[in-house]
Amino acid sequence: MICAVIGGVLALVPFLLFLTKPALEIQAGAFSESFGAAASTRSRSFTAGFLVVIRLLMLFILYRAVRHRRLASPDAPVTRALVVMAAALATLSAFHLMVAAVQFVRPEYQVSEMVTANMNAGLSALLLACLILGGDRLHPSRAADGERLRRRDRNSQLWIALACALPPIALLIKMIHARAESGADLVSAALLSLPTTAIALWAVHRMQRHRRMPFRLLIAGFGWGAAVAVGYGMALPVLYNSLSDQLLGFNRFVAIIDGVKVPVFEELAKGVGVLLIAVVARRWVTDLVSGLVVGASVGLGFNFLESMLYMSAPGTGGAVYQHWLRQVVGIMLMHVAFSALVGAAIGAARQTRNPGTRLVVIGCGLLSAICGHYLYNSLISLLPLMFRVSEPVFAMVVLPFLVLLLLSPLLVMYLVLLRRGLRYQSTALAIELRHEANSGHDAVTVAELPVLLNPARRFRTLVDAFLRGGPLAYRRLSRLYQAQLDLGMCHWHQARQDPDGAEVDFTRLRRQIQEFKTDDEIRTGGGR
């Protein structure tokens, strides 16, 4: 533990340097400049080559550690999270390696401040992960029981996963800091966007008409979209631009790729967040509806932070215009629609057994999101040129019409998927809850089925409980209904034999339902 703490402090030094003192950022040739010598071509080439070797070595160490943990405990949620996060860091590090390789071959190649900060954050993340691994290996085990060892290993995996998320978050912090120093009013933009985003997140949560996943999972998806996905969405295009300028120059192919790169990188970054929640919370992300809801929450987080940046940036039409476009007209379209399609594809893939079919399903959802994103970005800047109207008419009439015109196919797609997924859930719950009611257990009775299977009747019953017993009675009855619906959904997953479904203790679930039923303040549709 001591080694891990010391290593973490040391690894954070370059991270704090490039955040607080941009002039001291580590660049190729900075080592020689610090001694007062001119940065020579040979020293820059040597530094770039040295950093390439160091990155490759640390990536190899991280790969071996992640592979060892995946083979040792493949079903542990923290292990699955570590695999996803390490893969994301490895992808970002591959771009860093290519930039460093170009610096090695072409010592005169100068990178921008944003690329340098990005590479420093990636190097810090790799160093921090390796130092955590080293501290974990060197720390003497004082535990005789296996539970403490497993807990320590789980904690180290969690810290490594968090270290892998350092580069995009660091880049985002740096951009927000630079924007604040330039005089942008980010606080007002955030406060103005918060109410509409909160209402939209509540609406996304209410899309689940039957069993609802814990709200903390939606908060986690929102946080990924707002912090990590935006960071990756900024980092990868910047790195690509730096490489393409040196290796490809400018031609027709590069011009086409320039239009596609932002949708590709942003949708991949958001899709990784949905996949991460799906592999960690396997018990809750199991089908079309749950995957779609998680994807929509990730899109809301991305849209929230992007709205802040656009509202506070000069030359974007002003804060009011951007708020109207992104937080009112397009809040449930744009990124929510794109990410909802990816999430629905990941949820649908959970129900298939063939790995090839899974990849095809996820690929189709990702391709749909990328194409929709690309078409919207391309046409939303061209179509307004066809309308010669006053600015208020354009903002209030023409702009909403164009947004709906361009994004209505994606809106229809994810609403149709949501409706179909809810129908599947309703049919499955009717079968499984009826079997549970006839099984002899008292968790679900036949008299309760009409209320459980009808969302409208459940809502009216909950309102009656609120009027009779106040918020406490409403909450307890709501928890009872959710536990009963959760039991039915778990039966459904077991009946269809999900290939990687989570283990569920049905005895504990039934006992929990009985505890809810014994409360005197609960009155269900069965007359208790």
CSV table of N, CA, C and O in Angstrom, one decimal, residues 329-414:
chain,number,residue,atom,x,y,z
A,329,VAL,N,-34.4,22.2,-28.1
A,329,VAL,CA,-34.9,21.5,-29.3
A,329,VAL,C,-34.3,20.1,-29.5
A,329,VAL,O,-35.0,19.2,-29.8
A,330,GLY,N,-33.0,20.0,-29.3
A,330,GLY,CA,-32.4,18.7,-29.6
A,330,GLY,C,-31.9,17.9,-28.4
A,330,GLY,O,-31.0,17.0,-28.6
A,331,ILE,N,-32.4,18.2,-27.2
A,331,ILE,CA,-31.8,17.5,-26.1
A,331,ILE,C,-32.1,16.0,-26.1
A,331,ILE,O,-31.3,15.2,-25.7
A,332,MET,N,-33.3,15.6,-26.6
A,332,MET,CA,-33.6,14.2,-26.7
A,332,MET,C,-33.3,13.6,-28.1
A,332,MET,O,-33.6,12.5,-28.4
A,333,LEU,N,-32.7,14.4,-28.9
A,333,LEU,CA,-32.2,14.0,-30.3
A,333,LEU,C,-30.7,13.9,-30.3
A,333,LEU,O,-30.1,13.2,-29.4
A,334,MET,N,-30.1,14.5,-31.2
A,334,MET,CA,-28.6,14.6,-31.2
A,334,MET,C,-27.9,13.4,-30.5
A,334,MET,O,-28.0,12.3,-30.9
A,335,HIS,N,-27.1,13.7,-29.5
A,335,HIS,CA,-26.3,12.7,-28.8
A,335,HIS,C,-27.1,11.7,-28.1
A,335,HIS,O,-26.6,10.5,-28.0
A,336,VAL,N,-28.2,12.0,-27.6
A,336,VAL,CA,-29.1,11.0,-26.9
A,336,VAL,C,-29.5,10.0,-27.9
A,336,VAL,O,-29.5,8.8,-27.7
A,337,ALA,N,-29.9,10.4,-29.1
A,337,ALA,CA,-30.4,9.4,-30.2
A,337,ALA,C,-29.2,8.6,-30.6
A,337,ALA,O,-29.3,7.4,-30.8
A,338,PHE,N,-28.1,9.2,-30.9
A,338,PHE,CA,-26.9,8.5,-31.3
A,338,PHE,C,-26.5,7.4,-30.3
A,338,PHE,O,-26.3,6.2,-30.7
A,339,SER,N,-26.3,7.8,-29.1
A,339,SER,CA,-25.9,6.8,-28.1
A,339,SER,C,-27.0,5.8,-27.7
A,339,SER,O,-26.7,4.7,-27.4
A,340,ALA,N,-28.3,6.2,-27.8
A,340,ALA,CA,-29.3,5.2,-27.6
A,340,ALA,C,-29.3,4.1,-28.6
A,340,ALA,O,-29.5,2.9,-28.2
A,341,LEU,N,-29.0,4.4,-29.8
A,341,LEU,CA,-28.9,3.3,-30.8
A,341,LEU,C,-27.7,2.3,-30.5
A,341,LEU,O,-27.8,1.1,-30.6
A,342,VAL,N,-26.6,2.9,-30.1
A,342,VAL,CA,-25.4,2.1,-29.7
A,342,VAL,C,-25.8,1.2,-28.5
A,342,VAL,O,-25.5,0.0,-28.4
A,343,GLY,N,-26.4,1.9,-27.5
A,343,GLY,CA,-26.8,1.1,-26.3
A,343,GLY,C,-27.8,0.0,-26.6
A,343,GLY,O,-27.7,-1.1,-26.0
A,344,ALA,N,-28.8,0.3,-27.4
A,344,ALA,CA,-29.8,-0.7,-27.8
A,344,ALA,C,-29.1,-1.9,-28.5
A,344,ALA,O,-29.4,-3.1,-28.3
A,345,ALA,N,-28.1,-1.6,-29.3
A,345,ALA,CA,-27.4,-2.7,-30.0
A,345,ALA,C,-26.6,-3.5,-29.0
A,345,ALA,O,-26.6,-4.8,-29.1
A,346,ILE,N,-26.0,-2.9,-28.0
A,346,ILE,CA,-25.2,-3.6,-27.0
A,346,ILE,C,-26.2,-4.5,-26.1
A,346,ILE,O,-25.9,-5.6,-25.8
A,347,GLY,N,-27.4,-3.9,-25.8
A,347,GLY,CA,-28.3,-4.7,-25.0
A,347,GLY,C,-28.9,-5.8,-25.8
A,347,GLY,O,-29.1,-6.9,-25.3
A,348,ALA,N,-29.1,-5.6,-27.1
A,348,ALA,CA,-29.6,-6.7,-28.0
A,348,ALA,C,-28.5,-7.8,-28.1
A,348,ALA,O,-28.8,-9.0,-28.2
A,349,ALA,N,-27.3,-7.4,-28.2
A,349,ALA,CA,-26.2,-8.4,-28.3
A,349,ALA,C,-26.1,-9.3,-27.1
A,349,ALA,O,-25.6,-10.4,-27.2
A,350,ARG,N,-26.5,-8.7,-25.9
A,350,ARG,CA,-26.5,-9.6,-24.7
A,350,ARG,C,-27.4,-10.8,-24.8
A,350,ARG,O,-27.2,-11.8,-24.0
A,351,GLN,N,-28.4,-10.7,-25.7
A,351,GLN,CA,-29.3,-11.8,-25.8
A,351,GLN,C,-28.9,-12.9,-26.8
A,351,GLN,O,-29.7,-13.8,-27.1
A,352,THR,N,-27.8,-12.7,-27.5
A,352,THR,CA,-27.4,-13.6,-28.5
A,352,THR,C,-26.2,-14.4,-28.0
A,352,THR,O,-25.4,-14.0,-27.2
A,353,ARG,N,-26.1,-15.6,-28.5
A,353,ARG,CA,-25.0,-16.5,-28.1
A,353,ARG,C,-23.8,-16.5,-29.0
A,353,ARG,O,-22.7,-16.7,-28.5
A,354,ASN,N,-24.0,-16.3,-30.3
A,354,ASN,CA,-22.9,-16.4,-31.2
A,354,ASN,C,-22.0,-15.1,-31.1
A,354,ASN,O,-22.5,-14.0,-31.3
A,355,PRO,N,-20.7,-15.2,-30.8
A,355,PRO,CA,-19.9,-14.0,-30.7
A,355,PRO,C,-19.9,-13.2,-32.0
A,355,PRO,O,-19.8,-12.0,-32.0
A,356,GLY,N,-19.9,-13.9,-33.2
A,356,GLY,CA,-19.9,-13.2,-34.4
A,356,GLY,C,-21.2,-12.4,-34.6
A,356,GLY,O,-21.1,-11.2,-35.1
A,357,THR,N,-22.3,-13.0,-34.2
A,357,THR,CA,-23.6,-12.2,-34.3
A,357,THR,C,-23.6,-11.0,-33.4
A,357,THR,O,-24.1,-9.9,-33.7
A,358,ARG,N,-23.0,-11.2,-32.2
A,358,ARG,CA,-22.9,-10.0,-31.3
A,358,ARG,C,-22.1,-8.9,-31.9
A,358,ARG,O,-22.5,-7.7,-31.8
A,359,LEU,N,-21.0,-9.2,-32.5
A,359,LEU,CA,-20.2,-8.1,-33.1
A,359,LEU,C,-20.9,-7.5,-34.3
A,359,LEU,O,-20.9,-6.2,-34.4
A,360,VAL,N,-21.7,-8.2,-35.0
A,360,VAL,CA,-22.5,-7.7,-36.1
A,360,VAL,C,-23.5,-6.7,-35.6
A,360,VAL,O,-23.8,-5.6,-36.1
A,361,VAL,N,-24.2,-7.2,-34.5
A,361,VAL,CA,-25.3,-6.3,-34.0
A,361,VAL,C,-24.7,-5.0,-33.4
A,361,VAL,O,-25.3,-3.9,-33.7
A,362,ILE,N,-23.7,-5.1,-32.6
A,362,ILE,CA,-23.1,-3.9,-32.1
A,362,ILE,C,-22.5,-3.0,-33.2
A,362,ILE,O,-22.6,-1.8,-33.2
A,363,GLY,N,-21.9,-3.6,-34.2
A,363,GLY,CA,-21.4,-2.9,-35.3
A,363,GLY,C,-22.5,-2.1,-36.1
A,363,GLY,O,-22.3,-1.0,-36.5
A,364,CYS,N,-23.6,-2.8,-36.3
A,364,CYS,CA,-24.7,-2.1,-37.0
A,364,CYS,C,-25.2,-0.9,-36.2
A,364,CYS,O,-25.5,0.2,-36.7
A,365,GLY,N,-25.4,-1.1,-34.9
A,365,GLY,CA,-25.8,0.1,-34.0
A,365,GLY,C,-24.8,1.2,-34.1
A,365,GLY,O,-25.2,2.4,-34.2
A,366,LEU,N,-23.5,0.9,-34.0
A,366,LEU,CA,-22.5,1.9,-34.0
A,366,LEU,C,-22.4,2.6,-35.4
A,366,LEU,O,-22.3,3.8,-35.5
A,367,LEU,N,-22.6,1.8,-36.4
A,367,LEU,CA,-22.5,2.4,-37.8
A,367,LEU,C,-23.7,3.3,-38.0
A,367,LEU,O,-23.6,4.4,-38.6
A,368,SER,N,-24.9,2.9,-37.5
A,368,SER,CA,-26.1,3.8,-37.6
A,368,SER,C,-25.9,5.1,-36.9
A,368,SER,O,-26.2,6.2,-37.4
A,369,ALA,N,-25.3,5.0,-35.7
A,369,ALA,CA,-25.0,6.3,-34.9
A,369,ALA,C,-24.0,7.2,-35.6
A,369,ALA,O,-24.2,8.4,-35.7
A,370,ILE,N,-22.9,6.6,-36.2
A,370,ILE,CA,-21.9,7.3,-36.9
A,370,ILE,C,-22.5,8.0,-38.1
A,370,ILE,O,-22.2,9.2,-38.4
A,371,CYS,N,-23.2,7.2,-38.9
A,371,CYS,CA,-23.8,7.8,-40.1
A,371,CYS,C,-24.8,8.9,-39.8
A,371,CYS,O,-24.8,10.0,-40.5
A,372,GLY,N,-25.6,8.7,-38.8
A,372,GLY,CA,-26.6,9.8,-38.5
A,372,GLY,C,-25.8,11.0,-38.0
A,372,GLY,O,-26.2,12.2,-38.3
A,373,HIS,N,-24.8,10.8,-37.2
A,373,HIS,CA,-24.0,11.9,-36.6
A,373,HIS,C,-23.3,12.7,-37.8
A,373,HIS,O,-23.3,13.9,-37.8
A,374,TYR,N,-22.7,11.9,-38.7
A,374,TYR,CA,-22.0,12.6,-39.8
A,374,TYR,C,-23.0,13.4,-40.7
A,374,TYR,O,-22.7,14.5,-41.1
A,375,LEU,N,-24.1,12.8,-41.0
A,375,LEU,CA,-25.1,13.5,-41.9
A,375,LEU,C,-25.6,14.7,-41.2
A,375,LEU,O,-25.8,15.8,-41.8
A,376,TYR,N,-25.9,14.7,-39.9
A,376,TYR,CA,-26.4,15.9,-39.2
A,376,TYR,C,-25.3,17.0,-39.2
A,376,TYR,O,-25.6,18.1,-39.5
A,377,ASN,N,-24.1,16.6,-38.9
A,377,ASN,CA,-23.0,17.6,-38.9
A,377,ASN,C,-22.8,18.2,-40.3
A,377,ASN,O,-22.5,19.4,-40.4
A,378,SER,N,-23.0,17.4,-41.3
A,378,SER,CA,-22.7,17.9,-42.7
A,378,SER,C,-23.8,18.8,-43.2
A,378,SER,O,-23.6,19.9,-43.8
A,379,LEU,N,-25.1,18.5,-42.9
A,379,LEU,CA,-26.2,19.2,-43.5
A,379,LEU,C,-26.7,20.3,-42.6
A,379,LEU,O,-27.3,21.3,-43.2
A,380,ILE,N,-26.5,20.3,-41.3
A,380,ILE,CA,-27.0,21.4,-40.5
A,380,ILE,C,-26.3,22.7,-40.7
A,380,ILE,O,-26.9,23.8,-40.4
A,381,SER,N,-25.1,22.6,-41.3
A,381,SER,CA,-24.4,23.9,-41.7
A,381,SER,C,-24.7,24.3,-43.1
A,381,SER,O,-24.4,25.5,-43.5
A,382,LEU,N,-25.3,23.5,-43.9
A,382,LEU,CA,-25.6,23.8,-45.3
A,382,LEU,C,-27.1,24.2,-45.5
A,382,LEU,O,-27.4,25.1,-46.3
A,383,LEU,N,-28.0,23.5,-44.9
A,383,LEU,CA,-29.4,23.7,-45.2
A,383,LEU,C,-29.9,25.1,-44.8
A,383,LEU,O,-30.7,25.7,-45.4
A,384,PRO,N,-29.4,25.7,-43.7
A,384,PRO,CA,-29.8,27.0,-43.3
A,384,PRO,C,-29.6,28.1,-44.4
A,384,PRO,O,-30.2,29.1,-44.4
A,385,LEU,N,-28.6,27.8,-45.3
A,385,LEU,CA,-28.3,28.8,-46.3
A,385,LEU,C,-29.5,28.9,-47.3
A,385,LEU,O,-29.5,29.9,-48.1
A,386,MET,N,-30.4,27.9,-47.3
A,386,MET,CA,-31.5,28.0,-48.3
A,386,MET,C,-32.6,28.9,-47.8
A,386,MET,O,-33.5,29.2,-48.5
A,387,PHE,N,-32.6,29.3,-46.5
A,387,PHE,CA,-33.7,30.1,-45.9
A,387,PHE,C,-33.2,31.5,-45.7
A,387,PHE,O,-32.2,31.8,-45.0
A,388,ARG,N,-33.9,32.5,-46.2
A,388,ARG,CA,-33.6,33.9,-46.0
A,388,ARG,C,-34.7,34.5,-45.2
A,388,ARG,O,-35.7,35.0,-45.7
A,389,VAL,N,-34.6,34.3,-43.9
A,389,VAL,CA,-35.6,34.8,-43.0
A,389,VAL,C,-34.9,35.6,-41.9
A,389,VAL,O,-33.7,35.6,-41.8
A,390,SER,N,-35.7,36.3,-41.1
A,390,SER,CA,-35.1,37.0,-39.9
A,390,SER,C,-34.5,36.1,-38.9
A,390,SER,O,-34.9,34.9,-38.8
A,391,GLU,N,-33.6,36.6,-38.1
A,391,GLU,CA,-33.0,35.7,-37.1
A,391,GLU,C,-34.0,35.1,-36.1
A,391,GLU,O,-33.8,33.9,-35.8
A,392,PRO,N,-34.9,35.9,-35.5
A,392,PRO,CA,-35.9,35.2,-34.6
A,392,PRO,C,-36.7,34.1,-35.3
A,392,PRO,O,-36.9,33.1,-34.7
A,393,VAL,N,-37.1,34.3,-36.5
A,393,VAL,CA,-37.9,33.3,-37.2
A,393,VAL,C,-37.0,32.1,-37.5
A,393,VAL,O,-37.5,30.9,-37.3
A,394,PHE,N,-35.8,32.3,-37.8
A,394,PHE,CA,-34.9,31.2,-38.1
A,394,PHE,C,-34.7,30.4,-36.8
A,394,PHE,O,-34.7,29.1,-36.8
A,395,ALA,N,-34.5,31.0,-35.7
A,395,ALA,CA,-34.2,30.3,-34.4
A,395,ALA,C,-35.4,29.6,-33.9
A,395,ALA,O,-35.3,28.5,-33.3
A,396,MET,N,-36.6,30.2,-34.0
A,396,MET,CA,-37.8,29.6,-33.4
A,396,MET,C,-38.5,28.7,-34.3
A,396,MET,O,-39.3,27.8,-33.8
A,397,VAL,N,-38.4,28.8,-35.6
A,397,VAL,CA,-39.2,28.0,-36.6
A,397,VAL,C,-38.3,27.1,-37.5
A,397,VAL,O,-38.4,25.9,-37.5
A,398,VAL,N,-37.4,27.8,-38.2
A,398,VAL,CA,-36.6,27.0,-39.2
A,398,VAL,C,-35.6,26.0,-38.5
A,398,VAL,O,-35.5,24.9,-38.9
A,399,LEU,N,-34.9,26.5,-37.5
A,399,LEU,CA,-34.0,25.6,-36.8
A,399,LEU,C,-34.6,24.3,-36.2
A,399,LEU,O,-34.1,23.2,-36.5
A,400,PRO,N,-35.7,24.4,-35.4
A,400,PRO,CA,-36.3,23.2,-34.9
A,400,PRO,C,-36.8,22.3,-36.1
A,400,PRO,O,-36.7,21.1,-36.0
A,401,PHE,N,-37.3,22.9,-37.2
A,401,PHE,CA,-37.7,22.1,-38.3
A,401,PHE,C,-36.6,21.3,-38.9
A,401,PHE,O,-36.7,20.1,-39.2
A,402,LEU,N,-35.4,22.0,-39.1
A,402,LEU,CA,-34.3,21.3,-39.7
A,402,LEU,C,-33.7,20.2,-38.7
A,402,LEU,O,-33.4,19.1,-39.2
A,403,VAL,N,-33.7,20.5,-37.4
A,403,VAL,CA,-33.2,19.5,-36.5
A,403,VAL,C,-34.1,18.2,-36.5
A,403,VAL,O,-33.6,17.1,-36.6
A,404,LEU,N,-35.4,18.5,-36.5
A,404,LEU,CA,-36.4,17.3,-36.6
A,404,LEU,C,-36.3,16.6,-37.9
A,404,LEU,O,-36.4,15.4,-38.0
A,405,LEU,N,-36.1,17.4,-39.0
A,405,LEU,CA,-36.0,16.7,-40.3
A,405,LEU,C,-34.8,15.8,-40.4
A,405,LEU,O,-34.8,14.7,-40.9
A,406,LEU,N,-33.6,16.3,-39.9
A,406,LEU,CA,-32.4,15.5,-40.0
A,406,LEU,C,-32.3,14.4,-39.0
A,406,LEU,O,-31.8,13.3,-39.3
A,407,LEU,N,-32.9,14.5,-37.8
A,407,LEU,CA,-32.7,13.5,-36.8
A,407,LEU,C,-34.0,12.7,-36.6
A,407,LEU,O,-34.0,11.8,-35.8
A,408,SER,N,-35.1,13.0,-37.3
A,408,SER,CA,-36.3,12.2,-37.1
A,408,SER,C,-36.1,10.7,-37.4
A,408,SER,O,-36.7,9.9,-36.7
A,409,PRO,N,-35.3,10.3,-38.4
A,409,PRO,CA,-35.1,8.9,-38.7
A,409,PRO,C,-34.5,8.2,-37.4
A,409,PRO,O,-34.9,7.1,-37.1
A,410,LEU,N,-33.5,8.8,-36.8
A,410,LEU,CA,-32.9,8.2,-35.7
A,410,LEU,C,-33.9,8.2,-34.5
A,410,LEU,O,-33.9,7.2,-33.7
A,411,LEU,N,-34.7,9.3,-34.3
A,411,LEU,CA,-35.7,9.3,-33.3
A,411,LEU,C,-36.7,8.2,-33.4
A,411,LEU,O,-37.0,7.5,-32.5
A,412,VAL,N,-37.1,8.0,-34.7
A,412,VAL,CA,-38.1,6.9,-34.9
A,412,VAL,C,-37.5,5.6,-34.6
A,412,VAL,O,-38.1,4.7,-34.1
A,413,MET,N,-36.2,5.4,-35.0
A,413,MET,CA,-35.5,4.1,-34.8
A,413,MET,C,-35.4,3.8,-33.3
A,413,MET,O,-35.8,2.7,-32.9
A,414,TYR,N,-35.0,4.7,-32.5
A,414,TYR,CA,-34.8,4.3,-31.1
A,414,TYR,C,-36.2,4.3,-30.4
A,414,TYR,O,-36.3,3.5,-29.4
